Amino acid sequence: MANKSANLYARIEPDVKEQAEGILAALGIPASSAINMFYKQIILNRGLPFEVKIPTARPIDISGVDAKTLDIELEKGYADMQAGRTKPAAKVFADIRKDYNV
């Protein structure tokens, strides 16, 4: 195993640090190990290990939709289902993950 003697200093937003370290703690991973894993992934991928882009679409905010409009949209969905215009749930979720980088 390689000797770990290099230091890394980075300034990040306190809230981001706190949230990330909370998740890492729940996983039992020290922050230094997570950073080391991230750097190794950069090496393996010869770049960032994830896409960096502005999403093309955002989820629709339905908080302002009234009951009548919601009923109309639900009826459209039901009609699509009856007509066989459906996708398997696994495909839908895969598309969502791809579209929103989750």
GROMACS .gro file of N, CA and C in nm:
model
  306
    1MET      N    1   0.084  -0.118   0.000
    1MET     CA    2   0.000   0.000   0.000
    1MET      C    3   0.089   0.124   0.000
    2ALA      N    4   0.048   0.223  -0.074
    2ALA     CA    5   0.127   0.347  -0.085
    2ALA      C    6   0.123   0.426   0.045
    3ASN      N    7   0.234   0.490   0.073
    3ASN     CA    8   0.245   0.575   0.191
    3ASN      C    9   0.165   0.703   0.168
    4LYS      N   10   0.078   0.736   0.260
    4LYS     CA   11  -0.005   0.856   0.246
    4LYS      C   12   0.060   0.971   0.319
    5SER      N   13   0.130   1.055   0.241
    5SER     CA   14   0.199   1.166   0.304
    5SER      C   15   0.171   1.300   0.238
    6ALA      N   16   0.096   1.304   0.129
    6ALA     CA   17   0.065   1.430   0.062
    6ALA      C   18  -0.056   1.495   0.129
    7ASN      N   19  -0.055   1.626   0.138
    7ASN     CA   20  -0.166   1.699   0.197
    7ASN      C   21  -0.246   1.770   0.089
    8LEU      N   22  -0.373   1.788   0.115
    8LEU     CA   23  -0.464   1.858   0.024
    8LEU      C   24  -0.541   1.959   0.107
    9TYR      N   25  -0.540   2.082   0.064
    9TYR     CA   26  -0.615   2.187   0.132
    9TYR      C   27  -0.718   2.241   0.034
   10ALA      N   28  -0.841   2.247   0.077
   10ALA     CA   29  -0.948   2.297  -0.011
   10ALA      C   30  -1.047   2.377   0.072
   11ARG      N   31  -1.100   2.480   0.013
   11ARG     CA   32  -1.202   2.561   0.079
   11ARG      C   33  -1.335   2.525   0.016
   12ILE      N   34  -1.429   2.482   0.101
   12ILE     CA   35  -1.562   2.447   0.053
   12ILE      C   36  -1.667   2.510   0.143
   13GLU      N   37  -1.788   2.512   0.095
   13GLU     CA   38  -1.897   2.570   0.173
   13GLU      C   39  -1.920   2.485   0.299
   14PRO      N   40  -1.933   2.550   0.415
   14PRO     CA   41  -1.949   2.475   0.540
   14PRO      C   42  -2.067   2.378   0.539
   15ASP      N   43  -2.179   2.420   0.479
   15ASP     CA   44  -2.298   2.334   0.477
   15ASP      C   45  -2.274   2.210   0.390
   16VAL      N   46  -2.205   2.228   0.279
   16VAL     CA   47  -2.173   2.115   0.191
   16VAL      C   48  -2.083   2.017   0.266
   17LYS      N   49  -1.982   2.069   0.333
   17LYS     CA   50  -1.889   1.985   0.410
   17LYS      C   51  -1.965   1.907   0.517
   18GLU      N   52  -2.051   1.976   0.591
   18GLU     CA   53  -2.125   1.912   0.700
   18GLU      C   54  -2.215   1.801   0.648
   19GLN      N   55  -2.289   1.829   0.542
   19GLN     CA   56  -2.379   1.728   0.487
   19GLN      C   57  -2.303   1.607   0.434
   20ALA      N   58  -2.196   1.633   0.358
   20ALA     CA   59  -2.118   1.523   0.301
   20ALA      C   60  -2.053   1.439   0.411
   21GLU      N   61  -1.996   1.505   0.511
   21GLU     CA   62  -1.931   1.430   0.619
   21GLU      C   63  -2.033   1.351   0.701
   22GLY      N   64  -2.155   1.401   0.712
   22GLY     CA   65  -2.260   1.325   0.781
   22GLY      C   66  -2.292   1.196   0.706
   23ILE      N   67  -2.301   1.205   0.575
   23ILE     CA   68  -2.328   1.087   0.493
   23ILE      C   69  -2.210   0.990   0.500
   24LEU      N   70  -2.090   1.043   0.487
   24LEU     CA   71  -1.971   0.957   0.496
   24LEU      C   72  -1.962   0.888   0.631
   25ALA      N   73  -1.994   0.960   0.737
   25ALA     CA   74  -1.990   0.900   0.871
   25ALA      C   75  -2.089   0.784   0.882
   26ALA      N   76  -2.209   0.804   0.825
   26ALA     CA   77  -2.309   0.698   0.827
   26ALA      C   78  -2.261   0.575   0.749
   27LEU      N   79  -2.179   0.598   0.647
   27LEU     CA   80  -2.124   0.489   0.567
   27LEU      C   81  -1.996   0.431   0.629
   28GLY      N   82  -1.944   0.499   0.731
   28GLY     CA   83  -1.820   0.453   0.795
   28GLY      C   84  -1.696   0.482   0.712
   29ILE      N   85  -1.702   0.589   0.631
   29ILE     CA   86  -1.589   0.624   0.544
   29ILE      C   87  -1.533   0.758   0.588
   30PRO      N   88  -1.406   0.763   0.629
   30PRO     CA   89  -1.345   0.891   0.662
   30PRO      C   90  -1.339   0.981   0.538
   31ALA      N   91  -1.349   1.113   0.560
   31ALA     CA   92  -1.345   1.208   0.448
   31ALA      C   93  -1.217   1.191   0.367
   32SER      N   94  -1.105   1.168   0.433
   32SER     CA   95  -0.979   1.153   0.360
   32SER      C   96  -0.984   1.031   0.267
   33SER      N   97  -1.048   0.924   0.310
   33SER     CA   98  -1.061   0.805   0.224
   33SER      C   99  -1.152   0.834   0.105
   34ALA      N  100  -1.260   0.909   0.129
   34ALA     CA  101  -1.351   0.943   0.020
   34ALA      C  102  -1.281   1.030  -0.084
   35ILE      N  103  -1.202   1.125  -0.037
   35ILE     CA  104  -1.127   1.212  -0.130
   35ILE      C  105  -1.025   1.128  -0.208
   36ASN      N  106  -0.958   1.036  -0.140
   36ASN     CA  107  -0.863   0.948  -0.207
   36ASN      C  108  -0.935   0.864  -0.314
   37MET      N  109  -1.054   0.811  -0.282
   37MET     CA  110  -1.131   0.734  -0.379
   37MET      C  111  -1.169   0.821  -0.499
   38PHE      N  112  -1.211   0.943  -0.471
   38PHE     CA  113  -1.248   1.036  -0.578
   38PHE      C  114  -1.130   1.060  -0.671
   39TYR      N  115  -1.013   1.087  -0.616
   39TYR     CA  116  -0.894   1.110  -0.697
   39TYR      C  117  -0.858   0.985  -0.780
   40LYS      N  118  -0.872   0.867  -0.720
   40LYS     CA  119  -0.842   0.744  -0.795
   40LYS      C  120  -0.941   0.727  -0.911
   41GLN      N  121  -1.066   0.764  -0.889
   41GLN     CA  122  -1.164   0.757  -0.997
   41GLN      C  123  -1.132   0.857  -1.108
   42ILE      N  124  -1.082   0.973  -1.072
   42ILE     CA  125  -1.039   1.071  -1.173
   42ILE      C  126  -0.929   1.010  -1.259
   43ILE      N  127  -0.835   0.941  -1.195
   43ILE     CA  128  -0.725   0.877  -1.268
   43ILE      C  129  -0.779   0.767  -1.359
   44LEU      N  130  -0.865   0.680  -1.305
   44LEU     CA  131  -0.920   0.570  -1.384
   44LEU      C  132  -1.003   0.618  -1.502
   45ASN      N  133  -1.078   0.726  -1.482
   45ASN     CA  134  -1.165   0.779  -1.588
   45ASN      C  135  -1.095   0.880  -1.678
   46ARG      N  136  -0.975   0.917  -1.637
   46ARG     CA  137  -0.900   1.021  -1.708
   46ARG      C  138  -0.985   1.148  -1.719
   47GLY      N  139  -1.052   1.181  -1.612
   47GLY     CA  140  -1.140   1.297  -1.602
   47GLY      C  141  -1.233   1.278  -1.484
   48LEU      N  142  -1.329   1.366  -1.471
   48LEU     CA  143  -1.425   1.351  -1.361
   48LEU      C  144  -1.505   1.223  -1.379
   49PRO      N  145  -1.535   1.152  -1.270
   49PRO     CA  146  -1.606   1.025  -1.281
   49PRO      C  147  -1.758   1.040  -1.294
   50PHE      N  148  -1.802   1.156  -1.338
   50PHE     CA  149  -1.944   1.181  -1.360
   50PHE      C  150  -1.957   1.293  -1.461
   51GLU      N  151  -2.075   1.302  -1.523
   51GLU     CA  152  -2.098   1.409  -1.620
   51GLU      C  153  -2.114   1.543  -1.549
   52VAL      N  154  -2.057   1.646  -1.608
   52VAL     CA  155  -2.074   1.781  -1.556
   52VAL      C  156  -2.144   1.860  -1.665
   53LYS      N  157  -2.273   1.885  -1.644
   53LYS     CA  158  -2.349   1.958  -1.744
   53LYS      C  159  -2.472   2.020  -1.679
   54ILE      N  160  -2.529   2.113  -1.748
   54ILE     CA  161  -2.654   2.174  -1.703
   54ILE      C  162  -2.767   2.086  -1.753
   55PRO      N  163  -2.853   2.038  -1.664
   55PRO     CA  164  -2.964   1.953  -1.709
   55PRO      C  165  -3.050   2.025  -1.811
   56THR      N  166  -3.100   1.949  -1.908
   56THR     CA  167  -3.181   2.008  -2.014
   56THR      C  168  -3.324   2.033  -1.968
   57ALA      N  169  -3.368   1.962  -1.867
   57ALA     CA  170  -3.507   1.978  -1.821
   57ALA      C  171  -3.510   1.968  -1.669
   58ARG      N  172  -3.610   2.026  -1.613
   58ARG     CA  173  -3.630   2.022  -1.468
   58ARG      C  174  -3.765   1.957  -1.440
   59PRO      N  175  -3.780   1.892  -1.323
   59PRO     CA  176  -3.910   1.836  -1.287
   59PRO      C  177  -4.016   1.946  -1.284
   60ILE      N  178  -4.134   1.910  -1.319
   60ILE     CA  179  -4.245   2.005  -1.319
   60ILE      C  180  -4.291   2.029  -1.175
   61ASP      N  181  -4.312   2.154  -1.142
   61ASP     CA  182  -4.363   2.191  -1.010
   61ASP      C  183  -4.515   2.183  -1.014
   62ILE      N  184  -4.572   2.084  -0.947
   62ILE     CA  185  -4.717   2.068  -0.950
   62ILE      C  186  -4.787   2.131  -0.830
   63SER      N  187  -4.711   2.204  -0.749
   63SER     CA  188  -4.771   2.262  -0.629
   63SER      C  189  -4.881   2.363  -0.663
   64GLY      N  190  -4.876   2.423  -0.782
   64GLY     CA  191  -4.977   2.522  -0.819
   64GLY      C  192  -5.087   2.468  -0.909
   65VAL      N  193  -5.087   2.336  -0.933
   65VAL     CA  194  -5.188   2.276  -1.021
   65VAL      C  195  -5.317   2.256  -0.944
   66ASP      N  196  -5.428   2.302  -1.003
   66ASP     CA  197  -5.558   2.284  -0.936
   66ASP      C  198  -5.611   2.142  -0.963
   67ALA      N  199  -5.713   2.104  -0.891
   67ALA     CA  200  -5.768   1.968  -0.898
   67ALA      C  201  -5.819   1.935  -1.038
   68LYS      N  202  -5.882   2.031  -1.104
   68LYS     CA  203  -5.937   2.007  -1.238
   68LYS      C  204  -5.826   1.974  -1.337
   69THR      N  205  -5.718   2.053  -1.335
   69THR     CA  206  -5.605   2.029  -1.426
   69THR      C  207  -5.539   1.895  -1.396
   70LEU      N  208  -5.525   1.862  -1.268
   70LEU     CA  209  -5.467   1.734  -1.229
   70LEU      C  210  -5.553   1.619  -1.281
   71ASP      N  211  -5.684   1.630  -1.266
   71ASP     CA  212  -5.775   1.526  -1.316
   71ASP      C  213  -5.761   1.507  -1.466
   72ILE      N  214  -5.748   1.618  -1.540
   72ILE     CA  215  -5.731   1.610  -1.686
   72ILE      C  216  -5.603   1.534  -1.720
   73GLU      N  217  -5.494   1.567  -1.651
   73GLU     CA  218  -5.366   1.501  -1.678
   73GLU      C  219  -5.372   1.353  -1.640
   74LEU      N  220  -5.439   1.321  -1.530
   74LEU     CA  221  -5.453   1.180  -1.490
   74LEU      C  222  -5.536   1.103  -1.592
   75GLU      N  223  -5.640   1.166  -1.646
   75GLU     CA  224  -5.722   1.102  -1.750
   75GLU      C  225  -5.639   1.075  -1.875
   76LYS      N  226  -5.552   1.169  -1.911
   76LYS     CA  227  -5.463   1.148  -2.026
   76LYS      C  228  -5.374   1.026  -2.002
   77GLY      N  229  -5.319   1.018  -1.882
   77GLY     CA  230  -5.234   0.904  -1.848
   77GLY      C  231  -5.310   0.773  -1.853
   78TYR      N  232  -5.432   0.774  -1.804
   78TYR     CA  233  -5.515   0.653  -1.806
   78TYR      C  234  -5.545   0.613  -1.950
   79ALA      N  235  -5.576   0.711  -2.036
   79ALA     CA  236  -5.603   0.682  -2.177
   79ALA      C  237  -5.480   0.623  -2.245
   80ASP      N  238  -5.361   0.675  -2.213
   80ASP     CA  239  -5.238   0.620  -2.269
   80ASP      C  240  -5.219   0.475  -2.225
   81MET      N  241  -5.249   0.447  -2.099
   81MET     CA  242  -5.236   0.312  -2.047
   81MET      C  243  -5.332   0.218  -2.120
   82GLN      N  244  -5.455   0.261  -2.137
   82GLN     CA  245  -5.556   0.178  -2.206
   82GLN      C  246  -5.516   0.152  -2.351
   83ALA      N  247  -5.449   0.249  -2.413
   83ALA     CA  248  -5.409   0.236  -2.554
   83ALA      C  249  -5.276   0.163  -2.569
   84GLY      N  250  -5.214   0.125  -2.458
   84GLY     CA  251  -5.088   0.052  -2.465
   84GLY      C  252  -4.966   0.140  -2.483
   85ARG      N  253  -4.982   0.270  -2.464
   85ARG     CA  254  -4.868   0.362  -2.476
   85ARG      C  255  -4.801   0.377  -2.340
   86THR      N  256  -4.730   0.272  -2.301
   86THR     CA  257  -4.665   0.271  -2.170
   86THR      C  258  -4.520   0.226  -2.184
   87LYS      N  259  -4.443   0.246  -2.076
   87LYS     CA  260  -4.304   0.200  -2.067
   87LYS      C  261  -4.291   0.123  -1.937
   88PRO      N  262  -4.201   0.027  -1.934
   88PRO     CA  263  -4.175  -0.040  -1.807
   88PRO      C  264  -4.118   0.060  -1.705
   89ALA      N  265  -4.152   0.042  -1.579
   89ALA     CA  266  -4.106   0.134  -1.474
   89ALA      C  267  -3.954   0.144  -1.471
   90ALA      N  268  -3.885   0.032  -1.492
   90ALA     CA  269  -3.738   0.034  -1.490
   90ALA      C  270  -3.684   0.128  -1.597
   91LYS      N  271  -3.747   0.131  -1.714
   91LYS     CA  272  -3.704   0.220  -1.822
   91LYS      C  273  -3.732   0.365  -1.785
   92VAL      N  274  -3.847   0.390  -1.727
   92VAL     CA  275  -3.882   0.527  -1.686
   92VAL      C  276  -3.781   0.579  -1.584
   93PHE      N  277  -3.751   0.498  -1.482
   93PHE     CA  278  -3.657   0.541  -1.380
   93PHE      C  279  -3.516   0.558  -1.437
   94ALA      N  280  -3.476   0.472  -1.529
   94ALA     CA  281  -3.345   0.488  -1.593
   94ALA      C  282  -3.339   0.619  -1.671
   95ASP      N  283  -3.448   0.653  -1.741
   95ASP     CA  284  -3.454   0.780  -1.814
   95ASP      C  285  -3.446   0.898  -1.720
   96ILE      N  286  -3.516   0.891  -1.607
   96ILE     CA  287  -3.514   1.000  -1.509
   96ILE      C  288  -3.373   1.018  -1.454
   97ARG      N  289  -3.309   0.907  -1.418
   97ARG     CA  290  -3.171   0.916  -1.366
   97ARG      C  291  -3.078   0.979  -1.468
   98LYS      N  292  -3.094   0.940  -1.595
   98LYS     CA  293  -3.010   0.996  -1.701
   98LYS      C  294  -3.039   1.144  -1.720
   99ASP      N  295  -3.166   1.181  -1.728
   99ASP     CA  296  -3.204   1.319  -1.754
   99ASP      C  297  -3.165   1.415  -1.641
  100TYR      N  298  -3.172   1.366  -1.516
  100TYR     CA  299  -3.147   1.453  -1.402
  100TYR      C  300  -3.017   1.420  -1.329
  101ASN      N  301  -2.936   1.333  -1.390
  101ASN     CA  302  -2.805   1.299  -1.332
  101ASN      C  303  -2.814   1.251  -1.188
  102VAL      N  304  -2.907   1.161  -1.162
  102VAL     CA  305  -2.921   1.106  -1.027
  102VAL      C  306  -2.895   0.957  -1.026
   0.00000   0.00000   0.00000
